[in-house]
Coordinates of N, CA and C in Angstrom, one line a residue:
M1 N 123.7 127.5 -5.6 CA 124.1 127.7 -4.2 C 122.6 126.6 -3.1
N2 N 123.1 126.1 -2.3 CA 122.2 125.3 -1.7 C 122.5 126.2 -0.3
P3 N 120.7 126.4 0.4 CA 120.7 127.5 1.5 C 120.7 126.7 3.3
T4 N 121.0 125.1 2.3 CA 120.2 123.7 3.9 C 121.8 123.7 4.5
P5 N 123.2 124.0 4.1 CA 124.7 123.9 5.0 C 124.4 124.9 6.0
R6 N 123.5 125.7 5.3 CA 123.8 127.3 6.7 C 122.7 127.4 7.6
I7 N 121.5 127.1 7.6 CA 120.6 126.4 7.8 C 121.1 125.2 8.7
Q8 N 121.6 124.2 8.4 CA 121.8 123.1 9.7 C 123.1 123.9 10.4
S9 N 124.1 124.4 10.2 CA 125.9 124.7 10.4 C 124.7 125.6 11.4
A10 N 123.9 126.8 11.4 CA 123.4 127.8 12.3 C 122.2 127.2 13.4
Q11 N 121.4 125.7 13.3 CA 121.1 124.8 13.8 C 121.9 124.1 15.3
Q12 N 123.5 124.0 14.8 CA 123.7 122.6 15.3 C 124.9 123.6 16.4
T13 N 125.4 125.0 15.7 CA 125.4 126.2 17.6 C 124.5 126.0 18.3
S14 N 124.8 126.6 19.6 CA 124.5 126.7 20.7 C 124.6 128.1 20.9
P15 N 123.1 128.1 21.6 CA 123.3 130.0 22.2 C 124.3 130.1 23.1
P16 N 124.6 131.6 23.1 CA 125.1 131.7 23.8 C 124.7 131.8 25.6
A17 N 126.0 131.5 26.2 CA 125.7 131.7 27.5 C 125.2 132.3 28.1
Q18 N 124.2 131.9 29.4 CA 123.7 132.9 29.7 C 124.8 133.3 31.1
R19 N 124.7 134.9 32.1 CA 125.4 134.3 33.2 C 123.7 134.8 33.8
P20 N 123.8 133.6 35.3 CA 123.1 134.1 36.3 C 122.7 135.8 36.6
A21 N 121.6 136.0 36.7 CA 121.2 136.7 36.8 C 121.4 137.8 38.4
A22 N 122.4 138.3 38.7 CA 122.8 138.9 39.9 C 121.6 139.6 40.8
V23 N 121.6 138.9 41.9 CA 121.0 139.3 43.1 C 121.0 140.9 44.0
P24 N 119.9 141.5 44.0 CA 120.5 142.4 44.2 C 120.2 142.8 45.7
T25 N 121.1 143.2 46.0 CA 121.3 143.4 47.5 C 120.5 144.6 47.8
R26 N 120.3 144.8 49.1 CA 119.1 145.5 49.9 C 120.3 146.5 50.5
P27 N 120.0 148.0 50.6 CA 121.6 148.9 51.8 C 120.9 148.8 52.9
A28 N 122.0 148.3 54.0 CA 122.0 147.9 54.9 C 121.7 149.1 55.6
T29 N 120.2 148.8 57.0 CA 119.8 149.8 57.7 C 120.4 149.6 59.0
S30 N 120.2 150.8 59.3 CA 121.2 150.5 61.1 C 120.7 149.7 61.9
K31 N 118.9 149.0 62.0 CA 118.9 147.9 62.5 C 119.7 146.9 62.1
S32 N 119.5 146.5 61.0 CA 120.3 145.4 60.1 C 122.0 145.2 60.6
I33 N 122.1 146.7 61.1 CA 124.0 146.4 61.0 C 124.3 146.0 62.5
S34 N 123.7 146.8 63.4 CA 123.4 146.7 64.7 C 122.6 144.8 65.2
G35 N 122.7 144.5 64.8 CA 121.5 142.9 64.8 C 122.8 142.3 64.3
A36 N 123.4 142.3 63.1 CA 125.0 141.8 63.0 C 125.7 141.2 63.6
A37 N 126.0 142.9 64.5 CA 127.0 142.9 65.2 C 126.9 142.0 66.4
T38 N 128.2 140.9 67.4 CA 127.9 140.5 68.2 C 128.4 141.3 69.3
R39 N 127.9 140.8 70.7 CA 128.1 141.6 71.9 C 129.3 142.6 72.3
D40 N 130.5 141.3 71.9 CA 131.8 142.6 72.0 C 132.1 143.1 70.7
D41 N 131.6 142.8 69.5 CA 131.7 144.1 68.2 C 131.0 145.2 69.2
K42 N 130.2 145.0 69.5 CA 129.3 146.5 70.4 C 130.1 146.9 70.9
K43 N 130.4 146.1 72.3 CA 131.5 147.5 73.1 C 132.5 147.8 72.5
L44 N 133.1 146.9 71.4 CA 134.1 147.8 70.3 C 134.3 149.3 70.0
F45 N 132.7 148.7 69.2 CA 132.0 150.0 68.2 C 131.9 151.6 69.6
R46 N 131.0 151.2 70.5 CA 131.0 152.1 71.7 C 132.8 152.4 71.9
R47 N 133.6 152.3 72.6 CA 134.6 152.2 72.4 C 134.9 153.1 71.4
M48 N 135.2 153.0 70.2 CA 135.3 153.5 69.1 C 135.3 155.2 69.0
E49 N 133.4 155.8 69.4 CA 132.9 156.2 69.0 C 133.3 157.7 69.7
S50 N 134.1 156.9 71.3 CA 134.6 158.3 72.0 C 136.2 158.6 71.5
L51 N 136.8 157.6 70.0 CA 137.8 158.3 69.8 C 137.9 159.1 68.8
S52 N 139.2 159.7 68.6 CA 139.3 160.4 67.6 C 139.2 159.5 66.3
V53 N 139.1 159.1 65.6 CA 139.5 158.2 64.8 C 139.4 158.9 63.3
Q54 N 140.2 158.9 62.2 CA 140.0 159.4 60.8 C 140.6 158.5 60.2
S55 N 141.7 157.6 60.6 CA 142.2 156.3 59.7 C 141.5 155.0 60.3
V56 N 141.6 154.0 59.8 CA 141.5 152.1 60.2 C 141.7 151.5 59.4
L57 N 142.8 151.0 59.8 CA 143.3 149.1 59.1 C 142.6 148.3 59.9
E58 N 141.9 147.5 59.5 CA 141.3 146.8 59.5 C 142.1 144.9 58.5
V59 N 142.6 144.0 59.8 CA 143.2 143.2 58.5 C 142.6 141.8 58.9
G60 N 141.7 141.2 58.1 CA 140.7 140.2 57.7 C 139.3 141.0 58.5
V61 N 139.0 140.8 57.4 CA 137.4 141.3 57.1 C 135.9 140.6 57.5
G62 N 136.8 138.7 56.9 CA 135.6 137.7 57.8 C 134.2 138.3 56.7
D63 N 132.9 138.2 56.7 CA 132.2 138.3 56.0 C 131.5 139.4 55.5
G64 N 132.1 140.2 56.7 CA 132.4 142.3 55.8 C 130.8 143.0 56.9
R65 N 130.5 142.1 57.9 CA 129.2 142.2 58.3 C 130.4 143.3 59.6
R66 N 131.2 143.1 60.2 CA 131.2 143.8 61.1 C 132.2 145.0 60.9
S67 N 132.5 145.2 59.6 CA 133.2 146.3 59.2 C 132.2 147.5 58.6
L68 N 131.3 147.1 58.3 CA 129.6 148.2 58.6 C 129.6 148.3 59.2
A69 N 129.3 147.6 60.4 CA 128.9 148.1 61.4 C 129.2 148.9 62.2
M70 N 131.0 148.9 61.7 CA 131.8 149.5 62.6 C 132.4 150.8 62.0
L71 N 131.6 150.6 60.4 CA 131.3 152.1 59.4 C 130.6 153.0 59.6
H72 N 129.6 152.4 60.4 CA 128.5 153.1 60.9 C 128.2 153.9 62.0
A73 N 129.2 153.0 63.1 CA 129.2 153.2 64.3 C 130.2 154.6 63.7
L74 N 131.4 154.8 64.0 CA 131.7 156.2 63.0 C 131.5 156.9 62.5
T75 N 131.0 156.5 61.9 CA 129.8 157.8 60.6 C 128.4 158.4 60.7
H76 N 128.1 157.5 61.9 CA 126.3 157.6 61.6 C 126.4 159.3 62.9
K77 N 127.5 159.5 63.5 CA 127.2 161.3 64.1 C 127.8 162.2 63.1
G78 N 127.9 162.2 61.7 CA 128.2 162.6 60.8 C 129.6 163.2 61.3
H79 N 130.1 162.9 60.6 CA 132.2 163.4 60.7 C 132.1 164.3 59.5
S80 N 132.8 165.4 60.1 CA 132.9 166.6 58.8 C 134.2 166.0 57.4
T81 N 134.8 165.3 58.5 CA 135.9 164.1 57.1 C 135.6 163.0 56.7
P82 N 135.5 162.7 56.0 CA 135.7 161.1 56.2 C 136.3 160.1 56.6
I83 N 136.3 159.3 57.1 CA 136.9 157.9 57.6 C 137.8 157.5 56.5
H84 N 139.1 157.6 56.4 CA 139.7 156.7 55.3 C 140.4 155.2 56.5
Y85 N 139.0 154.2 55.8 CA 138.9 152.8 55.8 C 140.2 151.3 54.8
I86 N 140.9 151.3 55.7 CA 142.2 150.7 55.0 C 141.5 148.5 55.1
A87 N 141.0 147.5 54.2 CA 141.4 146.6 54.4 C 142.3 145.8 53.8
I88 N 142.8 144.8 54.3 CA 144.0 143.7 53.8 C 143.0 142.4 54.0
D89 N 142.6 141.8 52.9 CA 141.9 140.7 53.2 C 141.8 139.2 51.7
E90 N 142.5 138.1 51.5 CA 142.5 137.5 50.6 C 141.5 138.2 49.6
F91 N 140.2 137.5 50.3 CA 138.7 138.0 49.9 C 138.2 136.7 49.1
E92 N 138.0 136.2 48.1 CA 137.3 134.9 47.3 C 138.7 134.1 47.3
L93 N 139.9 135.4 46.5 CA 141.1 134.2 46.3 C 142.3 133.0 47.8
G94 N 141.0 134.0 48.8 CA 142.0 133.4 49.9 C 140.5 132.2 50.0
G95 N 139.5 131.9 50.0 CA 138.4 130.8 50.1 C 137.4 131.7 50.6
N96 N 137.5 133.3 51.2 CA 136.7 133.9 52.1 C 134.7 134.1 50.6
A97 N 134.3 133.9 51.3 CA 132.6 134.1 50.4 C 132.5 135.4 50.4
L98 N 133.1 136.1 50.8 CA 132.9 137.3 50.3 C 133.7 137.8 48.8
S99 N 133.2 138.9 48.1 CA 134.1 138.7 46.7 C 134.0 139.8 47.1
L100 N 135.7 140.7 46.7 CA 136.3 142.0 46.6 C 135.3 143.1 46.2
R101 N 134.4 142.3 45.1 CA 133.8 143.8 43.8 C 132.7 143.9 45.0
D102 N 131.6 143.0 46.0 CA 130.4 143.1 46.7 C 131.0 143.8 47.9
F103 N 131.8 143.1 48.6 CA 132.6 144.4 49.6 C 132.8 145.2 49.2
H104 N 133.5 146.4 48.1 CA 133.7 147.1 47.4 C 131.8 148.1 47.3
K105 N 131.7 147.4 47.2 CA 129.4 148.1 47.0 C 129.1 148.4 47.8
Q106 N 129.6 147.4 48.5 CA 129.0 147.3 50.4 C 129.4 149.3 50.9
L107 N 130.5 148.8 50.4 CA 131.3 150.6 51.1 C 130.8 151.4 50.6
R108 N 130.1 152.0 49.5 CA 129.4 152.5 49.4 C 128.9 153.6 49.9
E109 N 128.0 153.2 50.6 CA 126.7 152.9 51.3 C 127.2 154.5 51.9
Y110 N 128.8 153.9 52.6 CA 129.2 155.0 53.6 C 130.4 156.0 53.3
P111 N 129.9 157.3 54.0 CA 130.9 158.1 54.0 C 132.4 158.1 54.8
A112 N 132.8 157.0 53.6 CA 134.1 156.8 54.2 C 135.1 156.2 53.0
K113 N 136.4 156.7 53.4 CA 137.2 156.7 51.9 C 137.6 155.0 51.9
A114 N 137.0 154.5 50.9 CA 138.0 153.1 51.1 C 138.8 152.7 50.6
H115 N 139.8 152.1 50.9 CA 141.3 151.7 50.5 C 140.8 150.0 50.7
L116 N 141.1 148.3 49.9 CA 141.1 147.8 49.9 C 142.3 146.6 48.8
V117 N 142.9 146.4 49.7 CA 143.8 145.5 49.5 C 144.2 143.8 49.7
P118 N 143.6 143.3 48.5 CA 143.3 142.0 48.2 C 144.8 141.0 48.5
M119 N 145.1 140.5 49.2 CA 146.6 140.2 48.9 C 146.7 139.8 50.3
A120 N 147.7 139.0 50.3 CA 148.1 138.1 52.0 C 148.4 139.2 52.6
I121 N 148.6 138.7 54.0 CA 148.8 139.6 55.3 C 150.3 140.4 55.0
D122 N 151.4 139.9 54.7 CA 152.6 139.8 55.0 C 152.9 141.2 53.3
A123 N 152.4 141.2 53.0 CA 152.1 141.4 51.3 C 151.4 142.8 51.6
G124 N 149.9 142.6 52.1 CA 149.3 143.5 52.2 C 149.7 144.8 53.1
L125 N 150.4 144.6 54.5 CA 151.0 145.2 55.5 C 151.6 145.7 54.5
D126 N 152.4 145.0 53.3 CA 154.1 146.0 53.1 C 153.1 147.1 52.3
R127 N 152.2 146.4 51.5 CA 151.5 147.9 50.5 C 151.0 148.7 51.6
V128 N 150.2 148.3 52.7 CA 150.0 149.5 53.4 C 150.7 150.5 53.3
V129 N 151.8 150.3 54.2 CA 152.7 150.6 54.5 C 153.9 152.2 53.4
R130 N 153.5 151.5 52.9 CA 153.7 151.5 51.2 C 153.4 153.1 50.6
T131 N 151.8 153.1 51.0 CA 151.4 153.9 50.1 C 150.4 154.3 50.6
Y132 N 150.0 153.9 51.8 CA 148.7 154.4 53.0 C 149.6 155.4 53.8
G133 N 150.6 154.4 54.8 CA 151.0 155.2 56.1 C 150.4 155.3 57.4
Q134 N 150.9 155.8 58.3 CA 150.1 155.3 59.5 C 148.6 155.4 59.6
V135 N 148.0 155.4 60.9 CA 146.6 154.9 60.6 C 146.6 155.2 62.4
D136 N 145.3 155.2 62.7 CA 144.8 155.8 63.7 C 144.4 154.7 64.8
L137 N 143.5 153.5 64.3 CA 143.1 152.6 64.9 C 143.7 150.9 63.8
I138 N 143.9 150.3 64.3 CA 144.6 149.0 64.0 C 143.6 148.0 63.9
L139 N 142.5 147.0 63.4 CA 141.5 145.6 63.8 C 142.7 144.5 63.7
W140 N 142.8 143.7 64.1 CA 143.4 143.2 63.9 C 142.3 141.8 64.2
S141 N 142.1 141.1 62.9 CA 141.0 140.3 63.0 C 141.1 139.1 62.2
A142 N 142.6 138.9 61.9 CA 143.1 137.2 61.2 C 143.5 136.3 61.9
E143 N 143.0 135.5 61.6 CA 143.2 133.6 62.0 C 144.0 133.7 63.4
Q144 N 145.1 133.9 62.6 CA 146.6 133.4 63.7 C 147.3 134.8 64.2
P145 N 147.5 135.3 65.3 CA 147.9 136.4 65.9 C 149.3 136.5 65.2
P146 N 149.8 138.3 64.9 CA 151.1 139.0 63.8 C 152.1 137.6 63.9
T147 N 153.2 137.5 63.3 CA 154.0 137.2 63.2 C 154.9 138.4 64.0
P148 N 156.4 138.3 64.4 CA 157.1 138.7 64.5 C 157.3 139.8 63.4
A149 N 157.2 139.9 62.2 CA 157.3 140.4 60.3 C 156.6 141.7 61.1
Q150 N 155.3 141.1 61.1 CA 153.7 141.8 61.1 C 153.3 142.6 61.5
H151 N 154.0 142.3 62.9 CA 154.6 142.8 64.3 C 155.4 143.9 64.3
S152 N 156.4 143.8 63.3 CA 157.6 145.1 62.7 C 156.4 145.8 62.0
A153 N 155.7 145.4 60.9 CA 155.0 146.5 59.5 C 154.2 147.1 60.9
L154 N 152.9 146.5 61.1 CA 152.1 147.4 62.5 C 152.6 148.3 63.1
A155 N 153.9 148.3 63.9 CA 154.8 149.2 64.5 C 154.7 150.2 63.5
R156 N 154.8 150.2 62.1 CA 156.1 151.1 61.0 C 153.8 151.9 61.1
L157 N 153.6 151.2 61.1 CA 151.9 151.5 60.8 C 151.0 152.6 61.7
S158 N 151.7 152.9 62.4 CA 151.3 152.8 64.0 C 152.0 154.6 64.5
K159 N 151.0 155.5 65.2 CA 151.1 156.3 65.2 C 152.0 156.9 66.6
S160 N 151.3 158.0 67.6 CA 152.1 157.2 68.7 C 150.6 157.5 69.5
H161 N 149.8 157.7 69.3 CA 148.0 157.6 69.3 C 147.3 156.5 69.1
T162 N 148.1 155.6 68.0 CA 147.2 155.1 67.2 C 146.8 153.3 68.2
I163 N 145.3 153.0 68.2 CA 145.0 151.9 69.6 C 145.1 150.9 68.4
V164 N 145.2 150.0 68.6 CA 145.1 148.3 69.0 C 144.1 147.5 69.3
F165 N 143.7 146.8 68.4 CA 142.3 146.0 69.0 C 142.7 144.3 68.0
A166 N 142.5 143.5 69.2 CA 143.1 141.9 68.4 C 141.6 141.7 68.9
Q167 N 141.4 140.5 67.8 CA 140.3 139.3 68.7 C 140.9 138.1 69.1
E168 N 139.8 137.6 69.8 CA 140.8 136.4 69.7 C 139.5 135.1 70.4
N169 N 139.2 134.4 70.2 CA 137.7 133.9 70.6 C 136.7 134.3 70.3
G170 N 136.6 135.5 69.5 CA 136.0 135.9 69.4 C 135.5 136.8 70.3
R171 N 136.7 137.7 71.3 CA 136.7 138.6 71.9 C 137.7 139.5 71.4
W172 N 137.7 141.1 71.2 CA 137.8 142.1 71.1 C 138.8 142.6 72.8
T173 N 140.6 142.6 72.2 CA 141.2 143.6 73.3 C 142.1 144.5 72.9
E174 N 142.3 145.3 73.7 CA 143.0 146.2 73.3 C 145.0 145.6 73.6
T175 N 145.5 145.2 72.2 CA 146.2 144.9 72.8 C 147.8 145.2 71.9
L176 N 148.6 144.5 71.6 CA 149.4 144.5 71.3 C 150.5 145.4 71.6
P177 N 150.8 144.8 72.9 CA 151.5 146.9 73.7 C 152.9 146.5 73.4
G178 N 153.2 148.2 73.1 CA 154.4 148.3 72.9 C 154.2 148.7 71.4
L179 N 153.9 148.8 70.3 CA 153.5 149.1 68.6 C 154.1 150.9 68.8
A180 N 153.1 151.4 69.8 CA 153.4 153.0 69.4 C 154.4 153.4 70.3
A181 N 155.0 152.3 71.5 CA 156.0 153.0 72.7 C 157.1 152.3 71.7
G182 N 157.2 151.3 70.7 CA 158.3 150.6 70.0 C 158.9 151.6 68.3
K183 N 157.8 152.5 68.4 CA 157.6 153.1 67.1 C 158.6 154.3 67.5
R184 N 158.0 154.9 68.9 CA 158.3 155.9 69.1 C 160.2 155.8 70.1
A185 N 160.5 154.6 70.6 CA 162.0 154.3 70.4 C 163.0 154.2 69.7
A186 N 161.8 153.5 68.7 CA 163.2 153.6 67.2 C 163.7 155.2 66.4

């Protein structure tokens, strides 16, 4: 038996591909969080702090920094019960630089129960309506205003006291009037 063919075949095989090492992320400090928020975001957070919010739905998380700063604003004073945070975004599937996995890791730093819905807005709103139910606060930061079908789903997600904020041209406004009123009338 000749050992040479075995040695040659072992030399011809390439080493297994190595994955690049993951860059460790530093936990966000309150200074880095507040520095990441825009002036309009900070106004929104101050408004939120005055509210009694137990559940939040955010449609479109962008790079995730606003979401983290919002959770910091809602939880830094020590809520006795955790905030239920629900986010609808396509994440990396929709071309977002923020991956679902990375965002979930970042959310672990906060005393919040995070529920991420990685799908298109229409399907995500339907999932949230069927799975989680009504929320206290809705943040609409998707690129487009809601369609009539999305507006209907938002009305189903709204309680009588739900507050809805929408972002348009970088500014937050309390908007989409009639969501709660439409829900009460139905």
